[in-house]
Structure formats: C-alpha cells, structure tokens
XYZ file of C-alpha atoms in Angstrom:
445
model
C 117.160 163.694 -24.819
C 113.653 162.050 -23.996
C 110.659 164.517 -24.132
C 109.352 166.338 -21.595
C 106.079 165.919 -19.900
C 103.365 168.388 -19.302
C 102.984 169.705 -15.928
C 99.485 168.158 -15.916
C 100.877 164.826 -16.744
C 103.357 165.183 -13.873
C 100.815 165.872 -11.357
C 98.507 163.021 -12.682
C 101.322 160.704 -12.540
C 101.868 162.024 -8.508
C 98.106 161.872 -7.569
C 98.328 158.315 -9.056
C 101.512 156.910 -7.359
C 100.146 158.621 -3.746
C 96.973 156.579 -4.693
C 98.546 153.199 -5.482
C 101.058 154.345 -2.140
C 97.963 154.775 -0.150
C 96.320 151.363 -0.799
C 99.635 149.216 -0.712
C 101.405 150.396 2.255
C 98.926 150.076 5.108
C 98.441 146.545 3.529
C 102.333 146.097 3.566
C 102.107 147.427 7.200
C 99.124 145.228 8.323
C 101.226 142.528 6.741
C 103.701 142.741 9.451
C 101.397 142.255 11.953
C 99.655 139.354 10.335
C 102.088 136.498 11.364
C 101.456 134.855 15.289
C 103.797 135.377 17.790
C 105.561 131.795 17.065
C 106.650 133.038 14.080
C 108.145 136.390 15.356
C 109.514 135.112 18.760
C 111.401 132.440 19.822
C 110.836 130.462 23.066
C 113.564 127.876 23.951
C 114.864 126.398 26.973
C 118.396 125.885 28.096
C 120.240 122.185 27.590
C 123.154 121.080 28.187
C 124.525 118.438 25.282
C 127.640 120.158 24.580
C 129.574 120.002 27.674
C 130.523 117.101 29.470
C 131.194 114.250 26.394
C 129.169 111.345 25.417
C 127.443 110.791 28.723
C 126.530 113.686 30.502
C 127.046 113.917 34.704
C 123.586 116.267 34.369
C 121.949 113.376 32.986
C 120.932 114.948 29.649
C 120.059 112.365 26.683
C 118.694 113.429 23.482
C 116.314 111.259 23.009
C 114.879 112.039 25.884
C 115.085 115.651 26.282
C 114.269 116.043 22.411
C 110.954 114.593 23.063
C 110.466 116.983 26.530
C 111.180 119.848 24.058
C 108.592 118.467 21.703
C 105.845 118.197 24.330
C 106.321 121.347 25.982
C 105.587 122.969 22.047
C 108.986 125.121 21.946
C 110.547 126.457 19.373
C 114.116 126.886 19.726
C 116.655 125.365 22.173
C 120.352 127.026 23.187
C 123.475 125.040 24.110
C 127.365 125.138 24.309
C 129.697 124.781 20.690
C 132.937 124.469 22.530
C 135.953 125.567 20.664
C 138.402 122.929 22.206
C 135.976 120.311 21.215
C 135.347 121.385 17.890
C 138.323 122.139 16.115
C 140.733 118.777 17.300
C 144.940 118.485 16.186
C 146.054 119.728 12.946
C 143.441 122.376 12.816
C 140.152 119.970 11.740
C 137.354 121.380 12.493
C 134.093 119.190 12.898
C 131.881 117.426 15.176
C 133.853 115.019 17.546
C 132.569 112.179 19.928
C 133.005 114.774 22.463
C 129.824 116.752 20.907
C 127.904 113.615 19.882
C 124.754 114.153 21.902
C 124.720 118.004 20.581
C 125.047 116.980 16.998
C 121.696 114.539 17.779
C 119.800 117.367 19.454
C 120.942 119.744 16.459
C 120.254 117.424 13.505
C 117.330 116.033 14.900
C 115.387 119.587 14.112
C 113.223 119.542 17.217
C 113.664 123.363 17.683
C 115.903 126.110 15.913
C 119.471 125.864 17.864
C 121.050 128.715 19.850
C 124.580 127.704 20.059
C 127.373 129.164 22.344
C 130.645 129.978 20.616
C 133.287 130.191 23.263
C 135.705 128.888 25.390
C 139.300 128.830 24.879
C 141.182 126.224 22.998
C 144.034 124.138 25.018
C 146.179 124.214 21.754
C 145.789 127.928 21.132
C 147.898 130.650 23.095
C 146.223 133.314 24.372
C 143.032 132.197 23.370
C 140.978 132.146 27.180
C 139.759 134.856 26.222
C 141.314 135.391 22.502
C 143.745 138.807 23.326
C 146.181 138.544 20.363
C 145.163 138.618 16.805
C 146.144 135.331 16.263
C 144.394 133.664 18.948
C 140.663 135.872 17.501
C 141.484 134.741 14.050
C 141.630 131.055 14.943
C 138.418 131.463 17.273
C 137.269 133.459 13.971
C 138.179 129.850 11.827
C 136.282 128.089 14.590
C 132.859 130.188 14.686
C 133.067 130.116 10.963
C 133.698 126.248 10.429
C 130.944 125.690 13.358
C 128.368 128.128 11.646
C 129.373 126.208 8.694
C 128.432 122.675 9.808
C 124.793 123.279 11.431
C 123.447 126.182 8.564
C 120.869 123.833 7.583
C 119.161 124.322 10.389
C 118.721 127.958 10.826
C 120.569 128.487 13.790
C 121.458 131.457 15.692
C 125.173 132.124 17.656
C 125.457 133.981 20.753
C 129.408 135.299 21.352
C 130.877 133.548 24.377
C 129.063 133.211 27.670
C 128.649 135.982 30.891
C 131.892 137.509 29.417
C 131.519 140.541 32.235
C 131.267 137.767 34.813
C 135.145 136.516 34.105
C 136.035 140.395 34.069
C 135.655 140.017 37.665
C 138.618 137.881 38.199
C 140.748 138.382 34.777
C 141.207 141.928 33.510
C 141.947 140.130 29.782
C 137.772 139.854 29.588
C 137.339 143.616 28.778
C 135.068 145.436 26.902
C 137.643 146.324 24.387
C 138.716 142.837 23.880
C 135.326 141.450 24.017
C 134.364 144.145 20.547
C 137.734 142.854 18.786
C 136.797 139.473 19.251
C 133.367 140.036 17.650
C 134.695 142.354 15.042
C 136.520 139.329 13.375
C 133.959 136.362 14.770
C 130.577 137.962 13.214
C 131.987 138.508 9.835
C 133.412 134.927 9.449
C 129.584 133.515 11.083
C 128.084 135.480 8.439
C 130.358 134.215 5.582
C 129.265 130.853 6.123
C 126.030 131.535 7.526
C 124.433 134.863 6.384
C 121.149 134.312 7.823
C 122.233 133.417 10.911
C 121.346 136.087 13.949
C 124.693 137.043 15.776
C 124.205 137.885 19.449
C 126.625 139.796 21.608
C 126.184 140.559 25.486
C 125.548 137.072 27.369
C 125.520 139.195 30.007
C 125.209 137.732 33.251
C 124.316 140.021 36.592
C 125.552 143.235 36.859
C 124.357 146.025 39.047
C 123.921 149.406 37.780
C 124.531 148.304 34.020
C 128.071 149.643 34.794
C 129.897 146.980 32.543
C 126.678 147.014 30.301
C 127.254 150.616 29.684
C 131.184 150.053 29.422
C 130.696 147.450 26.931
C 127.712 149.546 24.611
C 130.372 152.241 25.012
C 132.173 150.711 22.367
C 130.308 150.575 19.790
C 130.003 146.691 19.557
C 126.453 146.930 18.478
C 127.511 147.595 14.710
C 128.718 143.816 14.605
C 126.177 142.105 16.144
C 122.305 141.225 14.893
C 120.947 141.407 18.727
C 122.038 141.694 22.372
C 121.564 139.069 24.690
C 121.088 139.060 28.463
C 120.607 136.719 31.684
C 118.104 137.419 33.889
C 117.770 136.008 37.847
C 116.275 137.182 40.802
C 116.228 133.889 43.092
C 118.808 135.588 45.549
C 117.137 138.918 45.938
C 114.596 138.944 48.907
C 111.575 137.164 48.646
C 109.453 139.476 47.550
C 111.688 140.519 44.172
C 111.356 136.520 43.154
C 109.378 137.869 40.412
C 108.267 138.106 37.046
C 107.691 141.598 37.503
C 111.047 142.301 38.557
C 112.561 140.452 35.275
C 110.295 142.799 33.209
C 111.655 145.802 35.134
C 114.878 144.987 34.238
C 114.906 143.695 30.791
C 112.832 147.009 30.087
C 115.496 148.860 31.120
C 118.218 146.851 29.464
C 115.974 147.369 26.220
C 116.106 150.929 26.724
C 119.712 151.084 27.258
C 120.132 148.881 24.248
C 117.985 151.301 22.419
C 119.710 154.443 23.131
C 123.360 153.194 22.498
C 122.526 151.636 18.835
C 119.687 154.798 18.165
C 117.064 151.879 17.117
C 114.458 151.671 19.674
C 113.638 148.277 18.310
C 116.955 146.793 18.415
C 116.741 143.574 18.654
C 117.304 141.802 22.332
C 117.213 138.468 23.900
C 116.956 136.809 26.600
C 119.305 133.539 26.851
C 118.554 132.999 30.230
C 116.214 133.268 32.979
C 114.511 131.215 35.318
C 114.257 130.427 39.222
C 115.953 127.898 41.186
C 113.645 125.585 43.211
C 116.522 124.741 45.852
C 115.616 123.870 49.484
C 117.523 126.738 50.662
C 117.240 130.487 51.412
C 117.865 131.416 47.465
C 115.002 128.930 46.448
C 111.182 129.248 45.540
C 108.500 126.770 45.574
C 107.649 124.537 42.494
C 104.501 126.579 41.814
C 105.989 129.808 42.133
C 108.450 128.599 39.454
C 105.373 127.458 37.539
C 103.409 131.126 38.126
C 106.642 133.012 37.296
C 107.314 131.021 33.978
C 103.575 131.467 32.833
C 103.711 135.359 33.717
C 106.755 135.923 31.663
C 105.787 133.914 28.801
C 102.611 135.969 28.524
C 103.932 139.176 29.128
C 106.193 138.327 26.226
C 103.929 138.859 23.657
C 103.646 142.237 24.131
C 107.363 142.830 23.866
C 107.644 141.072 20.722
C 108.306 144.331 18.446
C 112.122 144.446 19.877
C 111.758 141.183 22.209
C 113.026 138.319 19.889
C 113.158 135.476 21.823
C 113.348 134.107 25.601
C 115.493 130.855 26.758
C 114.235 129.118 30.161
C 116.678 128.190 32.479
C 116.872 125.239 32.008
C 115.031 121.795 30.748
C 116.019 119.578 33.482
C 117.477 119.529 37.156
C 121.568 118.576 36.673
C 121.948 117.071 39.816
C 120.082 115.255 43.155
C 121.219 117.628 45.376
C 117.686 119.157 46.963
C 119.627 122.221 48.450
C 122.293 122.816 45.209
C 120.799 125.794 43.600
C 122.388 124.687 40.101
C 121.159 121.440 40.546
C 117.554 122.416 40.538
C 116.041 124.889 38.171
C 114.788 122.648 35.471
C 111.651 122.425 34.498
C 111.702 118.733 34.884
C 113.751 116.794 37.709
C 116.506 115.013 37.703
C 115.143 111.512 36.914
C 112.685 113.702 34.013
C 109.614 113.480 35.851
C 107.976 117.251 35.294
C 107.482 119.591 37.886
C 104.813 122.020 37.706
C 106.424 124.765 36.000
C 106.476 122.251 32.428
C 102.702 122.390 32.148
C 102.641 125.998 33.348
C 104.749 126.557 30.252
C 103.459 124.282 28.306
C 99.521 126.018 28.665
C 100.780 129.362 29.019
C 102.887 129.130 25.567
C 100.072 127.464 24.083
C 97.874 129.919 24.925
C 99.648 133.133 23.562
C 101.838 131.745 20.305
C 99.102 132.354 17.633
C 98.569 135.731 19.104
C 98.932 138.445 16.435
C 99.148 141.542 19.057
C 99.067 141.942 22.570
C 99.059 144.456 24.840
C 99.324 145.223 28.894
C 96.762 146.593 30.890
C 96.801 147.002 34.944
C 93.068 146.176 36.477
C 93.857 146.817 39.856
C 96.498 148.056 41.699
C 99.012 144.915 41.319
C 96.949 143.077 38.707
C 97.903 142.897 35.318
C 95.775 141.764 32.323
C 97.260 140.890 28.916
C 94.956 141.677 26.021
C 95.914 139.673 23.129
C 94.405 138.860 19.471
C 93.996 136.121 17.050
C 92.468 134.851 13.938
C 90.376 132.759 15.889
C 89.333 135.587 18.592
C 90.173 137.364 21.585
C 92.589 136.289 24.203
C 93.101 137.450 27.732
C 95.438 136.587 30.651
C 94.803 137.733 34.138
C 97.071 137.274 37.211
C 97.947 139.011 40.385
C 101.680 140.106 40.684
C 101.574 139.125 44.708
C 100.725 136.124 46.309
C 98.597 138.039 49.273
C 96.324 140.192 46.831
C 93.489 137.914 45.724
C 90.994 139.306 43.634
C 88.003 137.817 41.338
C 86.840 138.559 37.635
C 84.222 137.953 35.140
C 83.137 138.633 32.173
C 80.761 142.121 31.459
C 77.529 140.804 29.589
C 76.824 137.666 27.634
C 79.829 136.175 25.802
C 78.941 133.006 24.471
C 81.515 130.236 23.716
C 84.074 132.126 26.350
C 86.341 129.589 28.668
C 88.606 129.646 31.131
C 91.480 127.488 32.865
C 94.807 127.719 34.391
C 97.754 126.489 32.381
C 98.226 123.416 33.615
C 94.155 122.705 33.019
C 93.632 119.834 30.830
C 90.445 121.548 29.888
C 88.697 124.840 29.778
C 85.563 125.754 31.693
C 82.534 128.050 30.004
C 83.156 131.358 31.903
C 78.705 131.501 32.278
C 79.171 134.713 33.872
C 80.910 133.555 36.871
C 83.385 135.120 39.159
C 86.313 133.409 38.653
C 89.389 133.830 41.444
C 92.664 135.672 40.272
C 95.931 134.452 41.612
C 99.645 134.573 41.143
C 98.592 131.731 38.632
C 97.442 133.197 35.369
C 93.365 132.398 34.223
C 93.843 132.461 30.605
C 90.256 133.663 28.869
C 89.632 132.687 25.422
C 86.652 133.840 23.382
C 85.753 132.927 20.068
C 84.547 136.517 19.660
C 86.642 138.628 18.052
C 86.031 141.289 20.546
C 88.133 141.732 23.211
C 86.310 141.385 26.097
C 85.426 143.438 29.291
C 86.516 142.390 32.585
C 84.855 143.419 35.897
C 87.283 142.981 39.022
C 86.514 142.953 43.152
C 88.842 141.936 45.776
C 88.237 137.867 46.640
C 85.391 137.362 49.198
C-alpha cells in the first residue's frame, strides 16, 4: 500500500493544480478563438462536374471554373458522387469517364470538396431510395469505396440530396428509411474516412419544419457529424428576397437542430442558398443578388460557433435561357463572364475571413452593423436591410488610417470623418486600430 499524505500536503497539492488550472485554461479557451474565420468556416459554391458526363450541357469545365473558384478566394466547393456512375458492372467501384471532370476539380485541390452521395443505382433493386437491406448495404459499399478514393483531400459527404422533396411524390423517401440508410452509410464513410464530416438533412423547402421535425424525430442526429439545409426565398414576395429572411430561418432551423440533439452548438450547414436572377416574376436584379450574397457572407461570421460552412448557389448560369430560373443563379453567366454578385463575394469574403470574432449590432431601426476583430484591427460592416431606408455614417472622433469601400471597390477610401451613405450594399470599415470603432448614424439627406 503506498503512504499516505498529510492533509496539508493534500491541500497544497489542490491550491497548486487550481493554480496551474487557472493559468492554462483561459489560455486553452482564448486558444479557440485565436484561429480566423477561414479556418473555422467553410465558404464554397455549388458546381456541377458530376452530372452530365465528360461534357457538361451547363457548360461547366474545370479548368475554367477551378480558376473562378480560385479568384473569388473560396474555400470549399460541393458537387454530385453519383452511385450509378461510380460503382460500374461486376461491382468496381472507381472513378469512370462519366466523372472525369469531377475527379479534375477534386484532385486539383482548389477548395476542400463537399460531395453528394446519392442516387440510385440502375443495377441495384430497390435502391431509388435504398428500402431493403441489401440495396443500403451496397449504397453503404459505394459511400465507403467513394470516401475511400478522394480522403486525401479532406473532404466532407452530405447523405443524398432534398430527400423530403421526393417524399412528396414517393412515400419510400421517409424519415424512417432516410435514418436506416445513414445508420449503415456513416459508419462505412467513417471506416475509410474518419475525418471526414458526415452531413444528414439536404433539406430542401419545407414549411413549418413539419418533415424537419419528422425526420429529427428519429433520432438520426446520433449518426451524422452536422445537418445540412437549403435555403431560397426568390419565390416569396418581393420584399422576403432577403438576406434577412435566410437568417430568420436558418436561426430557427439551428434552434430546432439544437433542441433535438441537446447541443446548442450542433453543428449545421448550409449546402445551398442563393437567388435566381431570372427575367421573370421569381427573379431579382444582378445587384440585389450581389447585396444579398455580401450580407450573408458577413453575417456569417457571427454564426460561426455552430455555423460551419455556407455553399452559394451556384458558380455559373447552366443555361441561356434569360427567363429559366435554374438557368440563372450563378454567380457568373453562362459564357463565364461575372456578374456583380462574384466581386460582391469576392470583397465581402475577403473582408471578414481573418476575422477572429464578430458580432451583430442593429444601428437603426432596419440597419445592421457587424462588429468584427482581427490581428490586424477592427472591422465593421454596415448595410441597410431595405432598399427604401437610406441612411449615412461616420466615424466618432479621429481614427487615423480608417477606410472604406463597397465590395466590389478595387480600393478603399480614408473615411476623414466623412459621412459616408448606407445602402442595401454593405460599406465595409477597416481600421488599423484595434479598437472597434464608434459609428454615428442619420437618415440620408
């Protein structure tokens, strides 16, 4: 038996571990805040490489649409793995002609790859969606082999696409058979990939949460590393075509989210969002697109403690069609010329990633301000949330070295104490002072 120690030695030994406790774990705990946004949060935009075969009717090219990715600054990029394409006769499993251009976007390590698992497979019974346990262990072979082929670079896997969407038409998309499927897919992603975030959701519009709630219900949360949403507004009336209605909803997806797993930081992402810029009644203009982008990219930041990452919809137009609403949410057209809403993202995600906190702050009624910080000072965005309130800011006191611009600025202005006019277009205020500083606001003359 070892010796006993003295009651006195006991309590030293306490008074000394609280000590060393007291100086490491605030520095443990500022050490999680000590890393920029970039490195916490993924932005990525939506391509489309893995559907259509070696020359894609949307006119995606790697090449091309690897270096849009690279200019815009993104980080991560998501895409479709189909099964049937995949896995070809006699059960091989491995990238085909057929996903050519996704295997160049992938390996070319532009961004950190998203990739869909789904789909049926024509060879497979049952498999569209997977109802038997036969059909979810081969789609369980598949996500594994897939995972398998494109670990090296770090991707992520998101479980079929808009699931609740089929339920619509096919009672075989269900809740319940959308949690068996991912009972026997994340375990086999995770086998070959253990680092790999598995997402679960895709969920595509649904009013009321009602299949949301259904689907939480089930406890699919245990087998899944985040849950993933899709987020539109271009058909709702005009005046809901906004960021601020996104933010309403994802906040109370997040809170639903948090609730059913009992984590109010649970994970949750956003695979898709965006707004079309069709000439018909769903569209909005090209610099609402641009305003809208910018706003939610910004707002991000503040988010980031259970917001993981955010996927524009999508890099380019896939089609000519004017009045096609598919055809025309890109962020650069058709023929890859960009449209306002790439250097609105472009300036706007520049502008936030090396932030290492942010917060929200209203400065008027309808006028939001996001207060961020970095190593090399204080950052703020301003914008009004509707196009008919126009207001005008500046700057309290001196503030030497402070600028200003609009995202798609090719250069910042000194701020010199001037009023400078808020819009639905963010002014993005950068001072080299760590201070965070005051704003005064009056309605535009």
């Amino acid at each position: 038996m070892a010796p006993r120690l003295s009651r006195t030695v006991v309590r030293g030994s306490i008074r000394l571990a609280s000590l060393i406790a007291s100086i490491l774990l605030p520095a443990a705990a500022c050490a999680q805040h000590t890393q920029p946004l970039d490195a916490r949060f993924l932005l990525g935009v939506g391509t489309h490489q893995g559907l259509g075969g070696p020359v894609s009717a949307r006119g995606y090219v790697p090449a091309e649409n690897i270096a849009q990715i690279k200019q815009l600054g993104l980080n991560a990029f998501r895409d479709d793995f189909p099964w049937s394409d995949f896995e070809t006769g006699g059960r091989r499993m491995g990238f085909t002609p057929r996903l050519g251009r996704l295997e160049a976007q992938v390996r070319s390590g532009i961004a950190r790859p998203l990739l869909i698992l789904a789909f049926g497979h024509h060879l497979v019974p049952n498999s569209s969606p997977p109802t038997t346990d036969e059909a979810r262990q081969r789609f369980a072979d598949y996500a594994a082999a897939a995972a398998q082929s494109v670990a090296a670079q770090h991707p992520l896997f998101e479980l079929w696409n808009e699931w609740n969407l089929a339920a619509k038409k096919d009672a075989a998309f269900s809740p319940e058979n959308y949690l068996a499927l991912a009972q026997v897919a994340r375990p086999a992603v995770k086998r070959a990939a253990p680092n790999a975030p598995f997402l679960v959701g895709a969920l595509g519009d649904d009013l009321g949460w009602t299949w949301t709630e259904k689907m939480l219900r089930t406890g699919i949360l245990q087998y899944a590393d985040g849950a993933s949403i899709h987020l539109y507004n271009f058909c709702m009336g005009p005046s809901k075509r906004t960021s601020a209605e996104i933010i309403e909803r994802l906040t109370a997806f997040h809170r639903l989210v948090g609730q059913a797993s009992g984590n109010p930081d649970f994970p949750v992402y956003v695979t898709e969002t965006g707004w079309t810029t069709a000439s018909n009644k769903c569209g909005v203009s090209e610099q609402a697109q641009a305003d809208n982008s910018a706003q939610l990219i910004l707002w991000a930041a503040t988010a980031a403690r259970w917001l993981k990452g955010m996927w524009l919809y999508e890099l380019k137009d896939s089609g000519q069609n004017p009045s096609e609403l598919e055809h025309n949410f890109g962020l650069y057209r058709f023929d890859n010329s960009p449209k306002p809403v790439a250097c609105a993202v472009q300036g706007a995600w520049a502008f936030i990633r090396s932030s290492l906190s942010a917060e929200r702050r209203e400065l008027a009624s309808g006028v939001v301000s996001i207060n961020a910080t970095t190593t090399s000072g204080a950052r703020v965005a301003v914008w009004s949330e509707t196009p008919d309130r126009r207001y005008e800011v500046r700057i309290k006191g001196d503030q030497d070295g402070a600028t200003f611009a609009m995202p798609c600025e090719p250069a910042a202005r000194p701020v010199s104490g001037a009023w400078i006019p808020v819009s639905t277009t963010p002014v993005l205020i950068a001072s080299s002072n760590a201070a965070m500083p005051a704003l005064e606001i009056r309605p535009a003359r």
